[in-house]
Short mmCIF file of C-alpha atoms in Angstrom, two decimals:
data_model
loop_
_atom_site.label_atom_id
_atom_site.label_comp_id
_atom_site.label_asym_id
_atom_site.label_seq_id
_atom_site.Cartn_x
_atom_site.Cartn_y
_atom_site.Cartn_z
CA UNK R 13 314.56 15.22 -47.52
CA UNK R 14 311.13 13.29 -46.76
CA UNK R 15 307.96 13.79 -43.71
CA UNK R 16 306.66 10.35 -41.81
CA UNK R 17 304.25 10.21 -38.88
CA UNK R 18 306.80 9.51 -35.47
CA UNK R 19 306.06 6.22 -33.64
CA UNK R 20 304.64 6.21 -30.66
CA UNK R 21 308.07 5.20 -28.94
CA UNK R 22 309.53 8.24 -30.82
CA UNK R 23 306.49 9.86 -29.26
CA UNK R 24 307.13 8.74 -25.92
CA UNK R 25 311.23 9.64 -26.17
CA UNK R 26 310.49 12.95 -26.89
CA UNK R 27 309.15 13.75 -24.73
CA UNK R 28 310.93 12.46 -22.01
CA UNK R 29 314.09 12.67 -23.00
CA UNK R 30 314.21 16.79 -25.03
CA UNK R 31 311.30 18.77 -24.71
CA UNK R 32 312.63 18.57 -20.82
CA UNK R 33 315.73 21.06 -21.86
CA UNK R 34 312.61 23.16 -24.02
CA UNK R 35 311.32 24.27 -19.94
CA UNK R 36 313.31 27.56 -19.63
CA UNK R 37 312.71 28.78 -23.38
CA UNK R 38 309.09 28.35 -23.29
CA UNK R 39 307.39 32.09 -23.67
CA UNK R 40 306.83 33.03 -20.07
CA UNK R 41 302.94 33.94 -20.28
CA UNK R 42 302.85 29.78 -21.06
CA UNK R 43 302.48 28.15 -17.72
CA UNK R 44 301.19 25.87 -15.19
CA UNK R 45 297.86 27.36 -14.38
CA UNK R 46 298.04 30.40 -17.61
CA UNK R 47 296.36 29.25 -19.68
CA UNK R 48 292.96 28.53 -19.45
CA UNK R 49 293.50 25.19 -21.02
CA UNK R 50 296.13 21.82 -22.12
CA UNK R 51 294.84 20.50 -24.92
CA UNK R 52 296.31 16.25 -26.59
CA UNK R 53 295.42 14.74 -29.87
CA UNK R 54 295.17 11.10 -30.32
CA UNK R 55 296.60 9.49 -33.81
CA UNK R 56 293.36 6.31 -32.38
CA UNK R 57 290.71 7.13 -30.20
CA UNK R 58 291.34 6.05 -27.10
CA UNK R 59 287.97 4.51 -24.18
CA UNK R 60 286.80 6.16 -21.13
CA UNK R 61 286.37 5.44 -17.20
CA UNK R 62 282.57 5.73 -18.80
CA UNK R 63 281.01 3.05 -21.18
CA UNK R 64 278.63 4.96 -22.89
CA UNK R 65 281.06 7.52 -23.62
CA UNK R 66 282.43 7.78 -26.90
CA UNK R 67 285.99 7.09 -27.20
CA UNK R 68 288.07 10.52 -27.82
CA UNK R 69 290.97 11.14 -29.70
CA UNK R 70 291.76 14.77 -28.33
CA UNK R 71 290.53 15.92 -25.05
CA UNK R 72 291.32 19.59 -23.31
CA UNK R 73 291.61 20.25 -19.23
CA UNK R 74 291.43 23.77 -17.27
CA UNK R 75 294.10 23.94 -15.61
CA UNK R 76 291.05 25.56 -12.99
CA UNK R 77 288.46 24.57 -10.81
CA UNK R 78 286.64 27.16 -10.69
CA UNK R 79 282.74 27.84 -9.09
CA UNK R 80 279.39 28.63 -10.10
CA UNK R 81 280.25 32.20 -10.63
CA UNK R 82 283.21 31.11 -12.69
CA UNK R 83 286.05 32.06 -10.13
CA UNK R 84 289.49 30.52 -9.60
CA UNK R 85 289.35 28.15 -6.62
CA UNK R 86 291.92 25.54 -6.97
CA UNK R 87 294.49 25.15 -9.89
CA UNK R 88 294.54 21.37 -11.89
CA UNK R 89 298.76 21.82 -12.76
CA UNK R 90 301.01 22.43 -8.62
CA UNK R 91 303.60 23.80 -11.62
CA UNK R 92 304.47 23.17 -15.28
CA UNK R 93 305.98 19.24 -14.59
CA UNK R 94 302.65 17.95 -14.55
CA UNK R 95 302.12 18.91 -17.37
CA UNK R 96 304.33 16.88 -19.15
CA UNK R 97 303.08 15.02 -16.81
CA UNK R 98 299.86 14.68 -18.53
CA UNK R 99 301.75 14.82 -22.19
CA UNK R 100 303.97 11.75 -21.14
CA UNK R 101 300.91 10.03 -19.41
CA UNK R 102 297.43 11.77 -20.71
CA UNK R 103 295.49 8.65 -19.34
CA UNK R 104 297.60 8.02 -16.46
CA UNK R 105 297.96 11.43 -15.20
CA UNK R 106 294.21 12.70 -16.53
CA UNK R 107 292.87 16.19 -14.24
CA UNK R 108 289.74 15.18 -14.36
CA UNK R 109 290.95 11.96 -11.63
CA UNK R 110 288.98 8.91 -10.61
CA UNK R 111 285.88 11.00 -12.68
CA UNK R 112 283.98 9.09 -15.68
CA UNK R 113 284.47 11.40 -18.62
CA UNK R 114 288.59 10.69 -17.20
CA UNK R 115 290.92 8.30 -20.21
CA UNK R 116 290.36 4.99 -18.95
CA UNK R 117 293.61 3.54 -16.89
CA UNK R 118 296.00 1.21 -19.36
CA UNK R 119 296.53 -1.13 -17.29
CA UNK R 120 292.84 -2.07 -17.51
CA UNK R 121 291.99 -1.59 -20.75
CA UNK R 122 294.16 -4.19 -23.77
CA UNK R 123 294.82 -0.98 -25.56
CA UNK R 124 298.02 0.94 -24.76
CA UNK R 125 298.55 4.14 -23.15
CA UNK R 126 297.57 6.86 -25.21
CA UNK R 127 300.30 9.24 -26.91
CA UNK R 128 299.64 12.08 -27.76
CA UNK R 129 300.56 13.61 -32.10
CA UNK R 130 299.65 16.72 -31.18
CA UNK R 131 300.15 19.00 -27.89
CA UNK R 132 297.80 22.43 -27.65
CA UNK R 133 297.80 25.20 -24.84
CA UNK R 134 294.17 27.51 -25.16
CA UNK R 135 294.54 31.66 -25.88
CA UNK R 136 292.09 32.06 -23.63
CA UNK R 137 294.23 33.43 -21.04
CA UNK R 138 293.70 34.01 -16.48
CA UNK R 139 296.96 36.55 -16.57
CA UNK R 140 296.72 38.33 -19.12
CA UNK R 141 294.70 39.96 -22.31
CA UNK R 142 292.86 36.44 -24.54
CA UNK R 143 296.50 35.93 -26.50
CA UNK R 144 296.53 37.34 -30.25
CA UNK R 145 297.56 34.29 -32.79
CA UNK R 146 297.45 34.84 -36.59
CA UNK R 147 297.62 31.42 -38.02
CA UNK R 148 299.47 31.51 -41.73
CA UNK R 149 299.09 27.79 -43.43
CA UNK R 150 301.50 25.96 -45.78
CA UNK R 151 297.98 23.36 -46.92
CA UNK R 152 295.97 27.17 -47.89
CA UNK R 153 299.42 28.60 -49.55
CA UNK R 154 299.00 25.57 -51.52
CA UNK R 155 295.08 24.63 -52.93
CA UNK R 156 295.90 28.67 -54.13
CA UNK R 157 298.76 27.20 -55.77
CA UNK R 158 296.86 24.72 -57.62
CA UNK R 159 294.18 27.46 -58.45
CA UNK R 160 296.34 29.08 -60.28
CA UNK R 161 297.87 26.00 -62.38
CA UNK R 162 295.23 24.11 -62.93
CA UNK R 163 292.71 24.32 -65.60
CA UNK R 164 289.16 25.19 -64.68
CA UNK R 165 288.67 21.87 -66.09
CA UNK R 166 289.54 19.39 -62.73
CA UNK R 167 286.71 19.47 -60.75
CA UNK R 168 288.02 22.16 -57.63
CA UNK R 169 285.35 20.64 -55.27
CA UNK R 170 288.76 18.61 -54.79
CA UNK R 171 291.20 19.09 -52.65
CA UNK R 172 293.19 15.87 -53.00
CA UNK R 173 291.83 16.54 -57.48
CA UNK R 174 294.04 19.91 -57.74
CA UNK R 175 296.53 19.35 -55.72
CA UNK R 176 297.64 15.75 -58.30
CA UNK R 177 296.91 17.34 -60.91
CA UNK R 178 299.12 20.36 -60.26
CA UNK R 179 301.24 17.78 -58.73
CA UNK R 180 301.72 19.40 -55.58
CA UNK R 181 300.40 15.01 -53.82
CA UNK R 182 304.26 14.43 -55.58
CA UNK R 183 306.66 16.89 -54.55
CA UNK R 184 308.92 16.82 -51.79
CA UNK R 185 307.62 15.99 -49.35
CA UNK R 186 305.40 13.51 -51.24
CA UNK R 187 301.95 12.27 -49.61
CA UNK R 188 301.26 15.62 -48.00
CA UNK R 189 298.93 18.40 -49.27
CA UNK R 190 301.69 20.93 -49.89
CA UNK R 191 305.05 20.40 -50.59
CA UNK R 192 308.52 22.08 -49.00
CA UNK R 193 308.04 25.54 -51.19
CA UNK R 194 304.49 26.44 -49.38
CA UNK R 195 306.14 26.69 -45.94
CA UNK R 196 308.69 28.25 -46.83
CA UNK R 197 306.78 31.29 -48.44
CA UNK R 198 304.22 30.93 -45.20
CA UNK R 199 307.56 31.86 -43.45
CA UNK R 200 307.85 34.50 -45.28
CA UNK R 201 304.24 35.86 -44.87
CA UNK R 202 305.31 35.19 -40.98
CA UNK R 203 307.68 37.67 -41.36
CA UNK R 204 305.54 39.98 -43.40
CA UNK R 205 302.55 39.79 -40.54
CA UNK R 206 305.38 40.11 -37.55
CA UNK R 207 306.86 43.87 -39.86
CA UNK R 208 302.80 44.90 -40.13
CA UNK R 209 302.01 44.62 -35.96
CA UNK R 210 305.79 46.19 -35.84
CA UNK R 211 305.66 48.64 -38.09
CA UNK R 212 301.49 50.03 -38.64
CA UNK R 213 300.73 48.95 -34.97
CA UNK R 214 303.89 50.15 -32.78
CA UNK R 215 303.70 46.93 -31.21
CA UNK R 216 306.88 45.52 -29.30
CA UNK R 217 306.71 42.61 -28.80
CA UNK R 218 306.18 39.45 -31.21
CA UNK R 219 307.12 36.53 -32.23
CA UNK R 220 306.92 34.22 -35.45
CA UNK R 221 306.48 30.72 -34.47
CA UNK R 222 307.00 27.68 -37.29
CA UNK R 223 303.60 25.26 -36.68
CA UNK R 224 305.07 23.07 -38.26
CA UNK R 225 303.08 23.72 -41.40
CA UNK R 226 303.29 26.90 -41.72
CA UNK R 227 303.50 29.77 -38.80
CA UNK R 228 302.09 30.97 -36.11
CA UNK R 229 302.62 35.04 -34.97
CA UNK R 230 302.65 36.36 -32.08
CA UNK R 231 301.79 39.88 -31.16
CA UNK R 232 302.16 39.45 -26.88
CA UNK R 233 301.85 43.94 -26.27
CA UNK R 234 300.46 43.40 -22.83
CA UNK R 235 299.54 47.10 -23.04
CA UNK R 236 295.56 47.77 -22.03
CA UNK R 237 295.94 49.97 -25.98
CA UNK R 238 296.12 45.52 -27.09
CA UNK R 239 293.33 43.92 -24.91
CA UNK R 240 292.24 42.96 -28.64
CA UNK R 241 288.46 42.17 -28.09
CA UNK R 242 286.47 40.35 -31.39
CA UNK R 243 285.91 43.33 -33.14
CA UNK R 244 289.06 44.68 -33.39
CA UNK R 245 290.43 41.41 -34.45
CA UNK R 246 287.82 40.93 -37.56
CA UNK R 247 289.52 44.26 -38.52
CA UNK R 248 292.67 43.33 -37.89
CA UNK R 249 291.32 39.88 -39.86
CA UNK R 250 289.87 42.15 -43.13
CA UNK R 251 292.75 44.30 -43.30
CA UNK R 252 295.59 41.33 -43.29
CA UNK R 253 293.58 39.70 -45.82
CA UNK R 254 292.20 42.33 -47.85
CA UNK R 255 295.17 45.19 -47.90
CA UNK R 256 297.87 42.87 -47.63
CA UNK R 257 296.41 39.38 -49.37
CA UNK R 258 298.15 37.50 -46.42
CA UNK R 259 296.23 34.10 -46.68
CA UNK R 260 295.62 33.39 -42.64
CA UNK R 261 292.86 31.91 -41.50
CA UNK R 262 291.10 34.36 -39.08
CA UNK R 263 288.61 31.97 -37.06
CA UNK R 264 291.43 31.70 -35.09
CA UNK R 265 292.85 34.90 -34.76
CA UNK R 266 288.71 35.86 -33.64
CA UNK R 267 288.06 32.48 -31.95
CA UNK R 268 288.77 32.73 -28.21
CA UNK R 269 287.92 29.40 -27.92
CA UNK R 270 291.18 28.85 -29.95
CA UNK R 271 293.90 26.55 -29.19
CA UNK R 272 298.02 26.59 -30.66
CA UNK R 273 300.05 23.93 -30.61
CA UNK R 274 302.46 24.43 -27.70
CA UNK R 275 305.75 25.58 -28.52
CA UNK R 276 308.74 22.42 -28.61
CA UNK R 277 305.36 20.30 -28.91
CA UNK R 278 306.46 17.59 -31.29
CA UNK R 279 304.59 18.03 -34.39
CA UNK R 280 304.16 13.98 -34.73
CA UNK R 281 302.79 14.25 -38.49
CA UNK R 282 305.50 15.88 -39.68
CA UNK R 283 308.15 14.68 -36.88
CA UNK R 284 308.97 18.39 -36.37
CA UNK R 285 309.83 20.65 -33.63
CA UNK R 286 307.41 23.54 -33.13
CA UNK R 287 309.39 26.80 -32.48
CA UNK R 288 309.97 30.07 -32.57
CA UNK R 289 312.59 31.72 -35.57
CA UNK R 290 314.09 34.06 -35.95
CA UNK R 291 314.03 34.74 -39.77
CA UNK R 292 312.40 34.20 -43.34
CA UNK R 293 315.80 32.38 -43.74
CA UNK R 294 314.77 29.05 -41.77
CA UNK R 295 315.41 25.52 -42.58
CA UNK R 296 313.20 23.40 -41.71
CA UNK R 297 315.18 19.83 -41.33
CA UNK R 298 316.56 21.74 -38.24
CA UNK R 299 313.56 21.15 -36.72
CA UNK R 300 313.79 17.66 -36.53
CA UNK R 301 314.00 16.12 -32.84
CA UNK R 302 317.39 14.55 -32.11
CA UNK R 303 315.35 11.31 -31.22
CA UNK R 304 314.06 10.18 -34.73
CA UNK R 305 314.62 7.88 -37.39
CA UNK R 306 315.91 9.59 -40.23
#
């Protein structure tokens, strides 16, 4: 099994043909107007309308227009199909419309329509508490594993040299900064975090999502007791990192401005569907979209 980047044609085919099948399976809090923003990342920067503004390889778009007090006034997306059209054609359907800061229309450029390498939604939310998500990345697991495998003679500031010396860059998937065993380990950690949420926090609604290069673990209880603020999230980070020794990214848990990969979006760098999973035995090979020519 090898991984590669999806082509422009495969990305478009996925969002045109396959992604719509999953819309009914999206978590109920992911709606056209619930998350405060949607965001897309591009492989190559795309120009904006205003000449003096740099081209963009990542854009965030609000789901609501707001007044001076920050209160919602007008939705940018009428329904989730509008979000899908934005994903398929970000420049043509930019919510900024004809603003000078909107993406430039490909029809007036020599550049083609941009395609999303990644699609995100904001964890900050209009209609529920700030979504609590824990991120576990296979890259960090591989880096820690390489540290244990390689002698101190290797410059520990050079990750590529360290990973190469540990044989990780040559292990499948070749050329990526982790091996499949590191992804499997991330998935195992993810279900351990889910168990901690359920056993230690009496959580009733949790979700583990394969993110393409690791996992996202959600605690979704909406009872007021679970409206985790910044301070309680820092405590949670300390618990997972120090007590349970789980290699999470603490910034993702604690930063309200963070975005997460949209479930059922395509991780185009590895040709995998981001998706909820039910078991640590999940086989990442099953996440390859039908539109990908292996």
